[in-house]
């Protein structure tokens, strides 16, 4: 939960806004209060999305699904505005972290806690299925751990009986690692596919690891179809139940009622001390102070250029801005409406072998490296990083047409890691010189005596650059990009922003020669920005990818 900014609207519909809960690929989510005092979560769709028929249809489908499904395991619809922009829906607010966030903070959960959670989520699925709806994107990010038990959220790609599919051509619904094999192979996502996702979700809860490993989407999906799930170290009975849920043949999977029976729980999940210790009571709700927008400043939602599927709204007096700032928490308290591209993973893992070609397929912002035309840089002795080096072809690539990076990142960002990318036209956050970009990062919370955690920022243009700093004709850029000196996020006052300016603070090493970063004017179009966790100059992994338009 974050404080409202001066640029946020005071109200959405009749809901008075109290705080920011998070953001997703389709919009911003606020904590609001209804006129009668009820807390609500308000999702506002981006202006950019309103012109995309499929995305708008998904947003409307979510509202329709939440309205139709009345369950103890889903948040009820309070209000919605779907006839004209700004489009928004308000559901009851459920305090608590997502399962993804809780496990990332604590690690894998004990077997008994997992069984209670397993049974509760299975009961939630049974309730949803009773309405003729399949969720189709169950995963840890879409489970909120509330005080009364888990809640299923994000029904943006859910389907009822007779509904038509809303997926991009050639893509399966869901998220790699949680999407059932039959769906990946082209079949419809039925109730058994939700059971597969349930098993994969509980594998993550029990181990703290992605259920089918990390890497490129195709690699993870290949494992889901052909390889066993990762339940190493899980208590045998729980591992067997998870294995049954993720059987490759959907006919071999238990239904939710059988899952509940096999869990054999005898007490309520909210009575489990481990569950309560995950922060299910939520954060304190801020007191609302009446706010008004300035004269001549009607609310207008201006999208950000965020690769991992988040956005920040900006009320603007006129549609003159081409670019806007990006302020993002790498992990948020509430999972929200998913990105349009079903392969768009906010966080992922290191690269793996591409099952289609046998070649190494790095993750988003994959192993930064030399393009094929260059020889690899010899590894330097391990030590605190200064300027990270290129060790292999780098496939980091921000797609401005889709407002997303094309590959998942290699390492999950710490839950309180935050970034900011501000362009000159983002005049409501910082004063930024024309032709420059202000880039910042920090840990929102910085306990004392934390070990060093180095972050290096990489800015990469669309074209490769030669030794004289000029753009070449090579558009399939596999260079690492221009890097800034690695910074320890806990250096000095840990919660203070570490700020950089592009191009002033960035350079590239080519064949032993230092090349200064070119101006934005030299390379108009989309630029990629990657935040890399570095343990030495030659050992670094992408943890956050975004971009901007020059």
Short mmCIF file of C-alpha atoms in Angstrom, two decimals:
data_model
loop_
_atom_site.label_atom_id
_atom_site.label_comp_id
_atom_site.label_asym_id
_atom_site.label_seq_id
_atom_site.Cartn_x
_atom_site.Cartn_y
_atom_site.Cartn_z
CA UNK A 1 0.00 0.00 0.00
CA UNK A 2 1.36 3.41 -0.95
CA UNK A 3 0.23 6.94 -0.24
CA UNK A 4 -1.78 8.77 -2.87
CA UNK A 5 0.09 11.32 -4.94
CA UNK A 6 -1.04 14.82 -5.69
CA UNK A 7 -1.65 13.71 -9.26
CA UNK A 8 -4.11 10.97 -8.26
CA UNK A 9 -7.82 11.70 -8.49
CA UNK A 10 -9.72 12.37 -5.27
CA UNK A 11 -12.57 10.10 -6.31
CA UNK A 12 -13.39 7.36 -8.79
CA UNK A 13 -17.14 7.35 -9.21
CA UNK A 14 -18.60 7.60 -5.73
CA UNK A 15 -15.53 6.03 -4.11
CA UNK A 16 -13.21 8.34 -2.15
CA UNK A 17 -9.62 7.21 -2.72
CA UNK A 18 -7.37 6.45 0.26
CA UNK A 19 -4.19 4.85 -1.10
CA UNK A 20 -2.54 3.03 -3.99
CA UNK A 21 -2.67 -0.75 -3.79
CA UNK A 22 -0.66 -1.61 -6.89
CA UNK A 23 -0.76 -1.74 -10.65
CA UNK A 24 -1.02 -4.26 -13.47
CA UNK A 25 -0.74 -4.50 -17.20
CA UNK A 26 -4.19 -3.04 -17.69
CA UNK A 27 -4.36 -0.34 -15.06
CA UNK A 28 -3.98 1.11 -11.56
CA UNK A 29 -5.61 -0.20 -8.39
CA UNK A 30 -6.63 2.07 -5.53
CA UNK A 31 -7.95 1.52 -2.04
CA UNK A 32 -11.18 3.43 -1.76
CA UNK A 33 -14.05 4.01 0.61
CA UNK A 34 -17.66 3.86 -0.51
CA UNK A 35 -20.10 6.60 0.54
CA UNK A 36 -21.33 4.27 3.28
CA UNK A 37 -17.81 3.64 4.59
CA UNK A 38 -17.06 0.26 3.01
CA UNK A 39 -13.47 -0.37 1.90
CA UNK A 40 -13.17 -1.20 -1.78
CA UNK A 41 -10.45 -2.01 -4.32
CA UNK A 42 -10.92 0.14 -7.43
CA UNK A 43 -9.29 -0.95 -10.70
CA UNK A 44 -9.04 1.74 -13.37
CA UNK A 45 -8.20 0.68 -16.92
CA UNK A 46 -5.56 2.62 -18.84
CA UNK A 47 -6.58 4.98 -21.63
CA UNK A 48 -4.18 3.12 -23.90
CA UNK A 49 -6.06 -0.13 -23.35
CA UNK A 50 -9.49 1.33 -24.07
CA UNK A 51 -8.72 1.31 -27.78
CA UNK A 52 -7.78 -2.38 -27.71
CA UNK A 53 -11.01 -4.38 -28.21
CA UNK A 54 -9.62 -7.60 -26.75
CA UNK A 55 -8.21 -5.94 -23.63
CA UNK A 56 -11.41 -3.97 -23.01
CA UNK A 57 -13.42 -7.16 -23.49
CA UNK A 58 -11.26 -8.87 -20.86
CA UNK A 59 -11.82 -6.04 -18.42
CA UNK A 60 -15.56 -6.22 -18.95
CA UNK A 61 -15.46 -10.00 -18.65
CA UNK A 62 -13.78 -9.70 -15.27
CA UNK A 63 -16.53 -7.40 -14.05
CA UNK A 64 -19.21 -9.77 -15.37
CA UNK A 65 -17.53 -12.81 -13.81
CA UNK A 66 -17.06 -11.18 -10.41
CA UNK A 67 -20.68 -10.02 -10.53
CA UNK A 68 -21.90 -13.53 -11.33
CA UNK A 69 -19.76 -15.53 -8.89
CA UNK A 70 -20.91 -15.04 -5.29
CA UNK A 71 -18.45 -16.96 -3.16
CA UNK A 72 -16.68 -16.72 0.18
CA UNK A 73 -13.48 -17.15 -1.84
CA UNK A 74 -13.97 -14.25 -4.23
CA UNK A 75 -14.33 -10.51 -3.64
CA UNK A 76 -17.82 -9.27 -4.40
CA UNK A 77 -18.45 -6.59 -7.00
CA UNK A 78 -19.50 -3.27 -5.42
CA UNK A 79 -19.78 -0.95 -8.42
CA UNK A 80 -18.51 -0.53 -11.97
CA UNK A 81 -18.41 1.93 -14.86
CA UNK A 82 -17.99 0.14 -18.19
CA UNK A 83 -19.93 2.32 -20.61
CA UNK A 84 -17.38 5.08 -21.24
CA UNK A 85 -13.84 6.05 -20.15
CA UNK A 86 -12.50 6.04 -17.55
CA UNK A 87 -13.49 2.39 -17.17
CA UNK A 88 -13.30 1.00 -13.64
CA UNK A 89 -14.60 -1.70 -11.35
CA UNK A 90 -14.81 -1.65 -7.56
CA UNK A 91 -14.77 -4.85 -5.51
CA UNK A 92 -14.72 -5.38 -1.77
CA UNK A 93 -11.27 -4.92 -0.33
CA UNK A 94 -9.51 -7.96 1.10
CA UNK A 95 -6.57 -7.08 3.35
CA UNK A 96 -3.53 -9.34 3.19
CA UNK A 97 -0.55 -10.25 1.02
CA UNK A 98 -0.61 -12.36 -2.09
CA UNK A 99 0.62 -15.93 -1.72
CA UNK A 100 3.49 -15.00 -4.05
CA UNK A 101 4.56 -12.11 -1.83
CA UNK A 102 4.19 -14.08 1.41
CA UNK A 103 6.27 -17.03 0.20
CA UNK A 104 8.90 -14.75 -1.31
CA UNK A 105 9.26 -13.11 2.11
CA UNK A 106 9.11 -16.22 4.29
CA UNK A 107 10.07 -19.16 2.07
CA UNK A 108 8.22 -22.45 1.68
CA UNK A 109 5.38 -23.19 4.12
CA UNK A 110 5.10 -26.22 6.45
CA UNK A 111 3.22 -29.25 5.14
CA UNK A 112 0.30 -28.86 7.56
CA UNK A 113 -0.18 -25.21 6.59
CA UNK A 114 -0.01 -26.19 2.92
CA UNK A 115 -2.70 -28.83 3.41
CA UNK A 116 -5.03 -26.31 5.02
CA UNK A 117 -4.33 -23.83 2.24
CA UNK A 118 -4.73 -26.60 -0.37
CA UNK A 119 -8.15 -27.52 1.00
CA UNK A 120 -9.31 -23.90 1.21
CA UNK A 121 -8.28 -23.10 -2.36
CA UNK A 122 -9.85 -26.33 -3.63
CA UNK A 123 -13.09 -25.32 -1.92
CA UNK A 124 -12.79 -21.91 -3.58
CA UNK A 125 -12.34 -23.54 -7.00
CA UNK A 126 -15.31 -25.82 -6.39
CA UNK A 127 -17.41 -22.76 -5.58
CA UNK A 128 -16.31 -20.96 -8.76
CA UNK A 129 -16.83 -24.08 -10.90
CA UNK A 130 -20.35 -24.43 -9.50
CA UNK A 131 -21.18 -21.21 -11.36
CA UNK A 132 -19.94 -22.73 -14.62
CA UNK A 133 -16.78 -20.60 -14.56
CA UNK A 134 -13.16 -21.70 -14.95
CA UNK A 135 -10.55 -19.31 -13.60
CA UNK A 136 -7.81 -20.16 -16.16
CA UNK A 137 -5.08 -18.15 -14.42
CA UNK A 138 -4.76 -19.50 -10.90
CA UNK A 139 -1.25 -18.80 -9.59
CA UNK A 140 0.38 -17.47 -6.41
CA UNK A 141 0.02 -13.84 -7.57
CA UNK A 142 -3.76 -14.33 -7.88
CA UNK A 143 -4.32 -15.65 -4.35
CA UNK A 144 -4.75 -13.13 -1.53
CA UNK A 145 -4.21 -14.47 1.98
CA UNK A 146 -7.04 -12.83 3.89
CA UNK A 147 -7.90 -13.02 7.58
CA UNK A 148 -10.79 -15.43 6.91
CA UNK A 149 -8.92 -17.49 4.34
CA UNK A 150 -7.62 -17.18 0.76
CA UNK A 151 -9.36 -15.18 -1.94
CA UNK A 152 -9.16 -15.83 -5.68
CA UNK A 153 -8.67 -12.69 -7.76
CA UNK A 154 -8.10 -11.62 -11.37
CA UNK A 155 -10.84 -13.19 -13.46
CA UNK A 156 -9.77 -11.24 -16.56
CA UNK A 157 -9.40 -14.40 -18.68
CA UNK A 158 -11.94 -16.55 -16.82
CA UNK A 159 -14.56 -18.23 -18.98
CA UNK A 160 -18.06 -19.46 -18.50
CA UNK A 161 -19.82 -22.17 -20.44
CA UNK A 162 -20.34 -20.99 -24.01
CA UNK A 163 -17.91 -18.09 -23.80
CA UNK A 164 -15.49 -17.49 -26.64
CA UNK A 165 -11.75 -17.34 -26.04
CA UNK A 166 -9.98 -14.05 -25.47
CA UNK A 167 -6.33 -14.87 -26.12
CA UNK A 168 -3.75 -13.63 -28.53
CA UNK A 169 -3.12 -15.68 -31.64
CA UNK A 170 -0.88 -18.65 -30.96
CA UNK A 171 -0.87 -18.15 -27.19
CA UNK A 172 -2.47 -20.24 -24.48
CA UNK A 173 -4.39 -18.64 -21.62
CA UNK A 174 -2.69 -18.52 -18.25
CA UNK A 175 0.90 -18.26 -17.04
CA UNK A 176 3.82 -20.57 -17.91
CA UNK A 177 4.47 -22.99 -15.07
CA UNK A 178 0.82 -22.93 -14.02
CA UNK A 179 -0.90 -23.60 -17.35
CA UNK A 180 -1.96 -27.23 -17.88
CA UNK A 181 -0.27 -29.34 -20.58
CA UNK A 182 -3.48 -29.90 -22.54
CA UNK A 183 -4.04 -26.14 -22.74
CA UNK A 184 -0.48 -25.57 -23.93
CA UNK A 185 -1.11 -28.19 -26.62
CA UNK A 186 -4.23 -26.42 -27.87
CA UNK A 187 -7.15 -27.84 -25.88
CA UNK A 188 -9.71 -25.78 -24.02
CA UNK A 189 -9.01 -24.86 -20.40
CA UNK A 190 -11.55 -26.76 -18.35
CA UNK A 191 -12.00 -27.41 -14.65
CA UNK A 192 -9.16 -29.96 -14.68
CA UNK A 193 -6.79 -27.23 -15.90
CA UNK A 194 -7.66 -25.20 -12.79
CA UNK A 195 -6.77 -28.25 -10.68
CA UNK A 196 -3.39 -28.43 -12.42
CA UNK A 197 -2.81 -24.76 -11.61
CA UNK A 198 -3.87 -25.44 -8.02
CA UNK A 199 -1.26 -28.20 -7.71
CA UNK A 200 1.44 -26.00 -9.22
CA UNK A 201 0.49 -23.15 -6.89
CA UNK A 202 0.77 -25.41 -3.83
CA UNK A 203 4.12 -26.72 -5.07
CA UNK A 204 5.34 -23.13 -5.02
CA UNK A 205 3.84 -22.60 -1.55
CA UNK A 206 5.58 -25.72 -0.21
CA UNK A 207 9.00 -25.17 -1.79
CA UNK A 208 9.28 -21.44 -2.39
CA UNK A 209 10.44 -22.30 -5.92
CA UNK A 210 8.75 -21.97 -9.34
CA UNK A 211 7.05 -25.36 -9.89
CA UNK A 212 8.65 -26.05 -13.28
CA UNK A 213 11.81 -24.03 -12.89
CA UNK A 214 12.73 -20.74 -14.46
CA UNK A 215 13.73 -19.47 -17.88
CA UNK A 216 12.07 -18.44 -21.11
CA UNK A 217 8.32 -19.02 -21.37
CA UNK A 218 8.73 -21.77 -23.97
CA UNK A 219 11.25 -23.58 -21.79
CA UNK A 220 9.04 -23.52 -18.69
CA UNK A 221 6.01 -24.62 -20.72
CA UNK A 222 8.00 -27.48 -22.28
CA UNK A 223 8.81 -28.74 -18.79
CA UNK A 224 5.15 -28.49 -17.76
CA UNK A 225 4.20 -30.73 -20.69
CA UNK A 226 7.05 -33.25 -20.50
CA UNK A 227 8.79 -33.16 -17.11
CA UNK A 228 7.79 -33.77 -13.48
CA UNK A 229 7.01 -30.92 -11.12
CA UNK A 230 9.61 -29.80 -8.59
CA UNK A 231 8.54 -31.10 -5.16
CA UNK A 232 12.02 -31.86 -3.86
CA UNK A 233 12.04 -31.69 -0.07
CA UNK A 234 8.24 -31.74 0.28
CA UNK A 235 6.67 -34.15 2.79
CA UNK A 236 5.77 -37.34 0.88
CA UNK A 237 1.99 -37.28 1.35
CA UNK A 238 1.71 -33.65 0.29
CA UNK A 239 4.06 -34.26 -2.64
CA UNK A 240 1.87 -37.15 -3.79
CA UNK A 241 -1.27 -34.98 -3.73
CA UNK A 242 0.48 -32.21 -5.65
CA UNK A 243 1.68 -34.80 -8.16
CA UNK A 244 -1.86 -36.09 -8.65
CA UNK A 245 -3.16 -32.58 -9.32
CA UNK A 246 -0.50 -31.95 -11.97
CA UNK A 247 -0.90 -35.26 -13.78
CA UNK A 248 -0.20 -34.78 -17.49
CA UNK A 249 -3.51 -36.46 -18.36
CA UNK A 250 -6.38 -34.25 -17.14
CA UNK A 251 -8.57 -37.32 -16.67
CA UNK A 252 -6.16 -38.56 -13.98
CA UNK A 253 -6.42 -35.43 -11.82
CA UNK A 254 -8.66 -35.39 -8.74
CA UNK A 255 -11.56 -32.96 -8.66
CA UNK A 256 -11.60 -30.25 -5.96
CA UNK A 257 -13.82 -32.34 -3.66
CA UNK A 258 -11.30 -35.20 -3.77
CA UNK A 259 -8.46 -32.76 -3.06
CA UNK A 260 -10.31 -31.55 0.03
CA UNK A 261 -10.89 -35.12 1.20
CA UNK A 262 -7.25 -36.06 0.74
CA UNK A 263 -6.06 -32.98 2.64
CA UNK A 264 -7.91 -34.28 5.70
CA UNK A 265 -7.91 -30.95 7.51
CA UNK A 266 -9.65 -30.76 10.91
CA UNK A 267 -9.23 -27.12 11.83
CA UNK A 268 -9.62 -23.76 10.12
CA UNK A 269 -6.82 -22.14 8.14
CA UNK A 270 -7.15 -18.80 10.06
CA UNK A 271 -6.30 -20.77 13.23
CA UNK A 272 -2.97 -21.86 11.76
CA UNK A 273 -0.24 -19.78 13.49
CA UNK A 274 2.03 -19.89 10.43
CA UNK A 275 -0.79 -18.62 8.21
CA UNK A 276 -1.59 -15.79 10.64
CA UNK A 277 2.10 -14.91 10.76
CA UNK A 278 2.12 -14.24 7.01
CA UNK A 279 0.51 -10.83 7.56
CA UNK A 280 -3.05 -11.84 6.66
CA UNK A 281 -4.49 -9.03 8.77
CA UNK A 282 -3.13 -6.53 6.25
CA UNK A 283 -1.79 -3.02 6.70
CA UNK A 284 -3.41 -0.20 8.61
CA UNK A 285 -5.82 1.74 6.43
CA UNK A 286 -4.93 5.44 6.10
CA UNK A 287 -7.38 8.07 7.25
CA UNK A 288 -8.92 9.79 4.24
CA UNK A 289 -8.26 13.48 3.84
CA UNK A 290 -10.50 15.34 1.45
CA UNK A 291 -8.62 16.20 -1.71
CA UNK A 292 -9.67 18.07 -4.80
CA UNK A 293 -8.10 18.40 -8.21
CA UNK A 294 -6.98 21.75 -9.48
CA UNK A 295 -9.14 23.83 -11.78
CA UNK A 296 -9.09 22.74 -15.38
CA UNK A 297 -7.57 19.37 -14.44
CA UNK A 298 -10.16 16.72 -15.24
CA UNK A 299 -9.08 13.19 -14.46
CA UNK A 300 -7.45 11.52 -17.43
CA UNK A 301 -5.54 8.25 -17.20
CA UNK A 302 -2.21 8.51 -19.02
CA UNK A 303 -0.37 5.19 -19.44
CA UNK A 304 3.22 4.62 -18.43
CA UNK A 305 5.91 2.77 -20.33
CA UNK A 306 6.27 -0.21 -18.03
CA UNK A 307 7.53 -3.52 -19.26
CA UNK A 308 6.50 -5.75 -16.44
CA UNK A 309 2.85 -4.82 -16.67
CA UNK A 310 2.39 -1.96 -14.20
CA UNK A 311 1.32 1.61 -14.71
CA UNK A 312 0.74 4.91 -12.93
CA UNK A 313 -2.11 7.33 -13.72
CA UNK A 314 -1.57 11.00 -14.46
CA UNK A 315 -4.32 13.62 -14.58
CA UNK A 316 -3.39 15.95 -17.42
CA UNK A 317 -5.00 19.16 -18.67
CA UNK A 318 -4.55 18.13 -22.31
CA UNK A 319 -3.37 15.05 -24.24
CA UNK A 320 -0.01 16.60 -25.07
CA UNK A 321 2.29 14.13 -23.36
CA UNK A 322 3.88 11.42 -25.49
CA UNK A 323 5.91 10.01 -22.66
CA UNK A 324 5.34 9.81 -18.95
CA UNK A 325 7.18 8.76 -15.84
CA UNK A 326 7.18 5.24 -14.58
CA UNK A 327 7.04 4.66 -10.84
CA UNK A 328 6.76 1.06 -9.86
CA UNK A 329 7.11 -1.20 -6.84
CA UNK A 330 8.61 -4.46 -8.04
CA UNK A 331 6.21 -6.31 -5.76
CA UNK A 332 2.84 -5.01 -4.63
CA UNK A 333 0.37 -5.87 -1.91
CA UNK A 334 -2.36 -6.84 -4.35
CA UNK A 335 -2.21 -8.73 -7.62
CA UNK A 336 -4.28 -6.87 -10.21
CA UNK A 337 -5.66 -7.18 -13.70
CA UNK A 338 -3.11 -9.14 -15.74
CA UNK A 339 -1.32 -7.97 -18.83
CA UNK A 340 -2.86 -8.68 -22.24
CA UNK A 341 0.04 -10.88 -23.33
CA UNK A 342 -0.33 -14.16 -21.47
CA UNK A 343 3.41 -14.87 -21.76
CA UNK A 344 4.24 -11.56 -20.07
CA UNK A 345 5.71 -12.66 -16.73
CA UNK A 346 6.53 -9.95 -14.19
CA UNK A 347 9.24 -12.11 -12.65
CA UNK A 348 10.99 -15.22 -13.80
CA UNK A 349 14.29 -16.98 -13.60
CA UNK A 350 17.52 -17.65 -15.35
CA UNK A 351 17.68 -18.98 -18.86
CA UNK A 352 17.51 -22.58 -19.94
CA UNK A 353 17.66 -24.72 -23.03
CA UNK A 354 15.13 -23.94 -25.72
CA UNK A 355 13.31 -27.23 -26.37
CA UNK A 356 12.63 -26.19 -29.96
CA UNK A 357 16.23 -25.58 -30.97
CA UNK A 358 18.42 -26.99 -28.21
CA UNK A 359 20.06 -23.58 -27.90
CA UNK A 360 20.49 -21.72 -24.66
CA UNK A 361 17.50 -19.43 -24.21
CA UNK A 362 18.14 -16.70 -21.62
CA UNK A 363 15.42 -15.15 -19.51
CA UNK A 364 14.18 -11.59 -19.80
CA UNK A 365 16.92 -9.41 -20.16
CA UNK A 366 18.68 -12.77 -20.44
CA UNK A 367 22.33 -13.25 -19.65
CA UNK A 368 23.85 -10.02 -20.75
CA UNK A 369 26.44 -10.74 -23.32
CA UNK A 370 28.41 -10.03 -26.37
CA UNK A 371 26.73 -10.26 -29.74
CA UNK A 372 27.89 -13.11 -31.94
CA UNK A 373 30.31 -10.82 -33.77
CA UNK A 374 32.25 -10.13 -30.57
CA UNK A 375 34.43 -12.47 -28.56
CA UNK A 376 33.39 -13.16 -24.96
CA UNK A 377 34.93 -11.15 -22.17
CA UNK A 378 37.10 -13.22 -19.86
CA UNK A 379 35.69 -13.51 -16.37
CA UNK A 380 37.25 -11.20 -13.82
CA UNK A 381 37.94 -12.29 -10.25
CA UNK A 382 34.86 -12.24 -8.06
CA UNK A 383 34.45 -9.10 -5.98
CA UNK A 384 32.18 -6.10 -5.47
CA UNK A 385 30.87 -5.05 -8.88
CA UNK A 386 31.88 -1.73 -10.42
CA UNK A 387 30.94 -1.70 -14.12
CA UNK A 388 29.28 -4.94 -15.16
CA UNK A 389 30.57 -6.63 -18.31
CA UNK A 390 29.04 -8.53 -21.18
CA UNK A 391 29.45 -12.31 -21.08
CA UNK A 392 27.01 -13.58 -23.73
CA UNK A 393 24.33 -12.42 -26.20
CA UNK A 394 21.84 -10.12 -24.50
CA UNK A 395 18.20 -10.44 -25.56
CA UNK A 396 16.74 -7.70 -23.35
CA UNK A 397 14.16 -6.03 -25.58
CA UNK A 398 11.37 -3.60 -24.72
CA UNK A 399 8.49 -3.60 -27.21
CA UNK A 400 6.94 -0.10 -27.26
CA UNK A 401 3.96 -1.30 -29.33
CA UNK A 402 2.95 -3.66 -26.53
CA UNK A 403 4.40 -1.68 -23.63
CA UNK A 404 6.22 -4.75 -22.34
CA UNK A 405 9.55 -6.57 -22.35
CA UNK A 406 9.59 -9.69 -24.48
CA UNK A 407 11.16 -12.17 -22.06
CA UNK A 408 10.85 -12.90 -18.32
CA UNK A 409 13.61 -11.71 -16.03
CA UNK A 410 16.21 -14.02 -14.52
CA UNK A 411 15.81 -13.33 -10.82
CA UNK A 412 12.88 -12.32 -8.67
CA UNK A 413 13.30 -8.82 -7.31
CA UNK A 414 13.22 -8.29 -3.57
CA UNK A 415 9.69 -7.50 -2.47
CA UNK A 416 10.41 -3.89 -1.46
CA UNK A 417 12.61 -3.00 -4.45
CA UNK A 418 11.29 0.08 -6.27
CA UNK A 419 12.31 1.84 -9.45
CA UNK A 420 11.54 5.11 -11.21
CA UNK A 421 12.14 6.05 -14.85
CA UNK A 422 11.33 9.69 -15.57
CA UNK A 423 11.58 11.41 -18.95
CA UNK A 424 11.76 15.11 -19.67
CA UNK A 425 8.07 15.33 -20.46
CA UNK A 426 7.14 13.79 -17.13
CA UNK A 427 6.88 17.23 -15.61
CA UNK A 428 4.81 16.27 -12.59
CA UNK A 429 7.52 14.29 -10.75
CA UNK A 430 10.96 15.76 -11.44
CA UNK A 431 12.61 18.53 -13.37
CA UNK A 432 14.44 16.59 -16.08
CA UNK A 433 16.57 18.21 -18.77
CA UNK A 434 15.32 17.69 -22.35
CA UNK A 435 17.11 14.80 -24.01
CA UNK A 436 17.80 13.02 -20.72
CA UNK A 437 16.12 10.35 -18.61
CA UNK A 438 16.22 10.23 -14.82
CA UNK A 439 16.48 6.67 -13.46
CA UNK A 440 16.28 5.79 -9.79
CA UNK A 441 15.95 2.78 -7.52
CA UNK A 442 15.79 2.01 -3.83
CA UNK A 443 14.71 -0.48 -1.20
CA UNK A 444 11.57 0.93 0.35
CA UNK A 445 12.52 -0.60 3.69
CA UNK A 446 16.15 -0.92 4.79
CA UNK A 447 16.77 -2.78 8.07
CA UNK A 448 20.08 -2.15 9.81
CA UNK A 449 23.17 -4.24 9.03
CA UNK A 450 21.94 -5.53 5.69
CA UNK A 451 24.63 -7.14 3.49
CA UNK A 452 25.48 -5.24 0.28
CA UNK A 453 23.01 -5.64 -2.57
CA UNK A 454 24.42 -4.18 -5.77
CA UNK A 455 22.21 -3.04 -8.61
CA UNK A 456 23.49 -1.99 -12.03
CA UNK A 457 21.23 -0.18 -14.50
CA UNK A 458 21.51 -0.90 -18.22
CA UNK A 459 20.01 1.29 -20.97
CA UNK A 460 19.91 -0.28 -24.41
CA UNK A 461 18.93 1.35 -27.74
CA UNK A 462 17.29 -0.53 -30.60
CA UNK A 463 20.40 -0.53 -32.80
CA UNK A 464 23.85 -1.80 -31.95
CA UNK A 465 26.52 0.87 -31.41
CA UNK A 466 30.02 0.91 -32.91
CA UNK A 467 33.27 1.87 -31.19
CA UNK A 468 32.74 5.52 -32.16
CA UNK A 469 29.35 5.63 -30.45
CA UNK A 470 27.39 5.68 -33.71
CA UNK A 471 24.34 3.56 -34.45
CA UNK A 472 24.92 0.67 -36.85
CA UNK A 473 22.46 -0.98 -39.21
CA UNK A 474 22.08 -3.95 -36.85
CA UNK A 475 18.60 -3.75 -35.37
CA UNK A 476 18.63 -7.15 -33.67
CA UNK A 477 20.68 -5.67 -30.84
CA UNK A 478 22.48 -8.28 -28.75
CA UNK A 479 24.87 -5.88 -27.03
CA UNK A 480 24.63 -5.51 -23.27
CA UNK A 481 23.86 -1.81 -23.60
CA UNK A 482 25.12 1.26 -21.76
CA UNK A 483 25.74 0.69 -18.08
CA UNK A 484 26.07 2.88 -15.01
CA UNK A 485 28.27 2.13 -12.03
CA UNK A 486 26.74 -0.52 -9.78
CA UNK A 487 25.34 0.86 -6.53
CA UNK A 488 24.66 -0.81 -3.22
CA UNK A 489 21.00 -0.13 -2.50
CA UNK A 490 21.78 -0.13 1.23
CA UNK A 491 24.57 2.42 0.82
CA UNK A 492 24.13 5.35 3.21
CA UNK A 493 20.47 5.71 4.08
CA UNK A 494 19.04 2.59 2.49
CA UNK A 495 15.60 3.99 1.78
CA UNK A 496 17.02 6.96 -0.14
CA UNK A 497 16.67 6.88 -3.93
CA UNK A 498 19.85 6.17 -5.90
CA UNK A 499 19.51 8.47 -8.92
CA UNK A 500 21.18 8.26 -12.33
CA UNK A 501 20.90 10.38 -15.46
CA UNK A 502 21.01 8.99 -18.98
CA UNK A 503 23.22 9.62 -20.97
CA UNK A 504 25.55 11.38 -18.47
CA UNK A 505 26.15 8.40 -16.16
CA UNK A 506 26.23 5.63 -18.77
CA UNK A 507 28.90 4.10 -21.00
CA UNK A 508 29.71 0.85 -22.82
CA UNK A 509 32.91 -1.16 -23.21
CA UNK A 510 33.57 -2.39 -26.75
CA UNK A 511 36.78 -4.31 -27.47
CA UNK A 512 38.50 -2.66 -24.53
CA UNK A 513 37.37 0.84 -25.50
CA UNK A 514 35.01 2.93 -23.38
CA UNK A 515 32.16 4.34 -25.47
CA UNK A 516 30.03 7.16 -24.10
CA UNK A 517 26.26 6.79 -24.25
CA UNK A 518 24.63 8.54 -27.23
CA UNK A 519 21.88 11.10 -26.92
CA UNK A 520 18.25 10.10 -27.19
CA UNK A 521 17.96 12.07 -30.43
CA UNK A 522 20.47 9.74 -32.10
CA UNK A 523 18.23 6.72 -31.60
CA UNK A 524 14.52 7.68 -31.77
CA UNK A 525 12.09 4.95 -30.84
CA UNK A 526 11.96 2.39 -28.06
CA UNK A 527 14.73 2.05 -25.44
CA UNK A 528 15.13 -0.84 -23.00
CA UNK A 529 15.96 -0.26 -19.32
CA UNK A 530 17.04 -3.23 -17.20
CA UNK A 531 17.91 -3.36 -13.50
CA UNK A 532 20.43 -6.12 -12.82
CA UNK A 533 21.43 -7.61 -9.47
CA UNK A 534 25.23 -7.87 -9.65
CA UNK A 535 27.49 -9.96 -7.43
CA UNK A 536 30.58 -9.18 -9.53
CA UNK A 537 31.36 -7.45 -12.83
CA UNK A 538 30.72 -10.69 -14.72
CA UNK A 539 27.96 -12.18 -12.57
CA UNK A 540 24.68 -10.33 -12.81
CA UNK A 541 21.04 -11.22 -13.42
CA UNK A 542 18.14 -9.17 -14.71
CA UNK A 543 15.55 -8.50 -12.03
CA UNK A 544 13.39 -5.80 -13.62
CA UNK A 545 12.86 -4.77 -17.24
CA UNK A 546 11.01 -1.75 -18.63
CA UNK A 547 11.50 0.90 -21.30
CA UNK A 548 10.56 4.28 -22.71
CA UNK A 549 10.01 6.07 -26.01
CA UNK A 550 12.33 8.81 -27.25
#
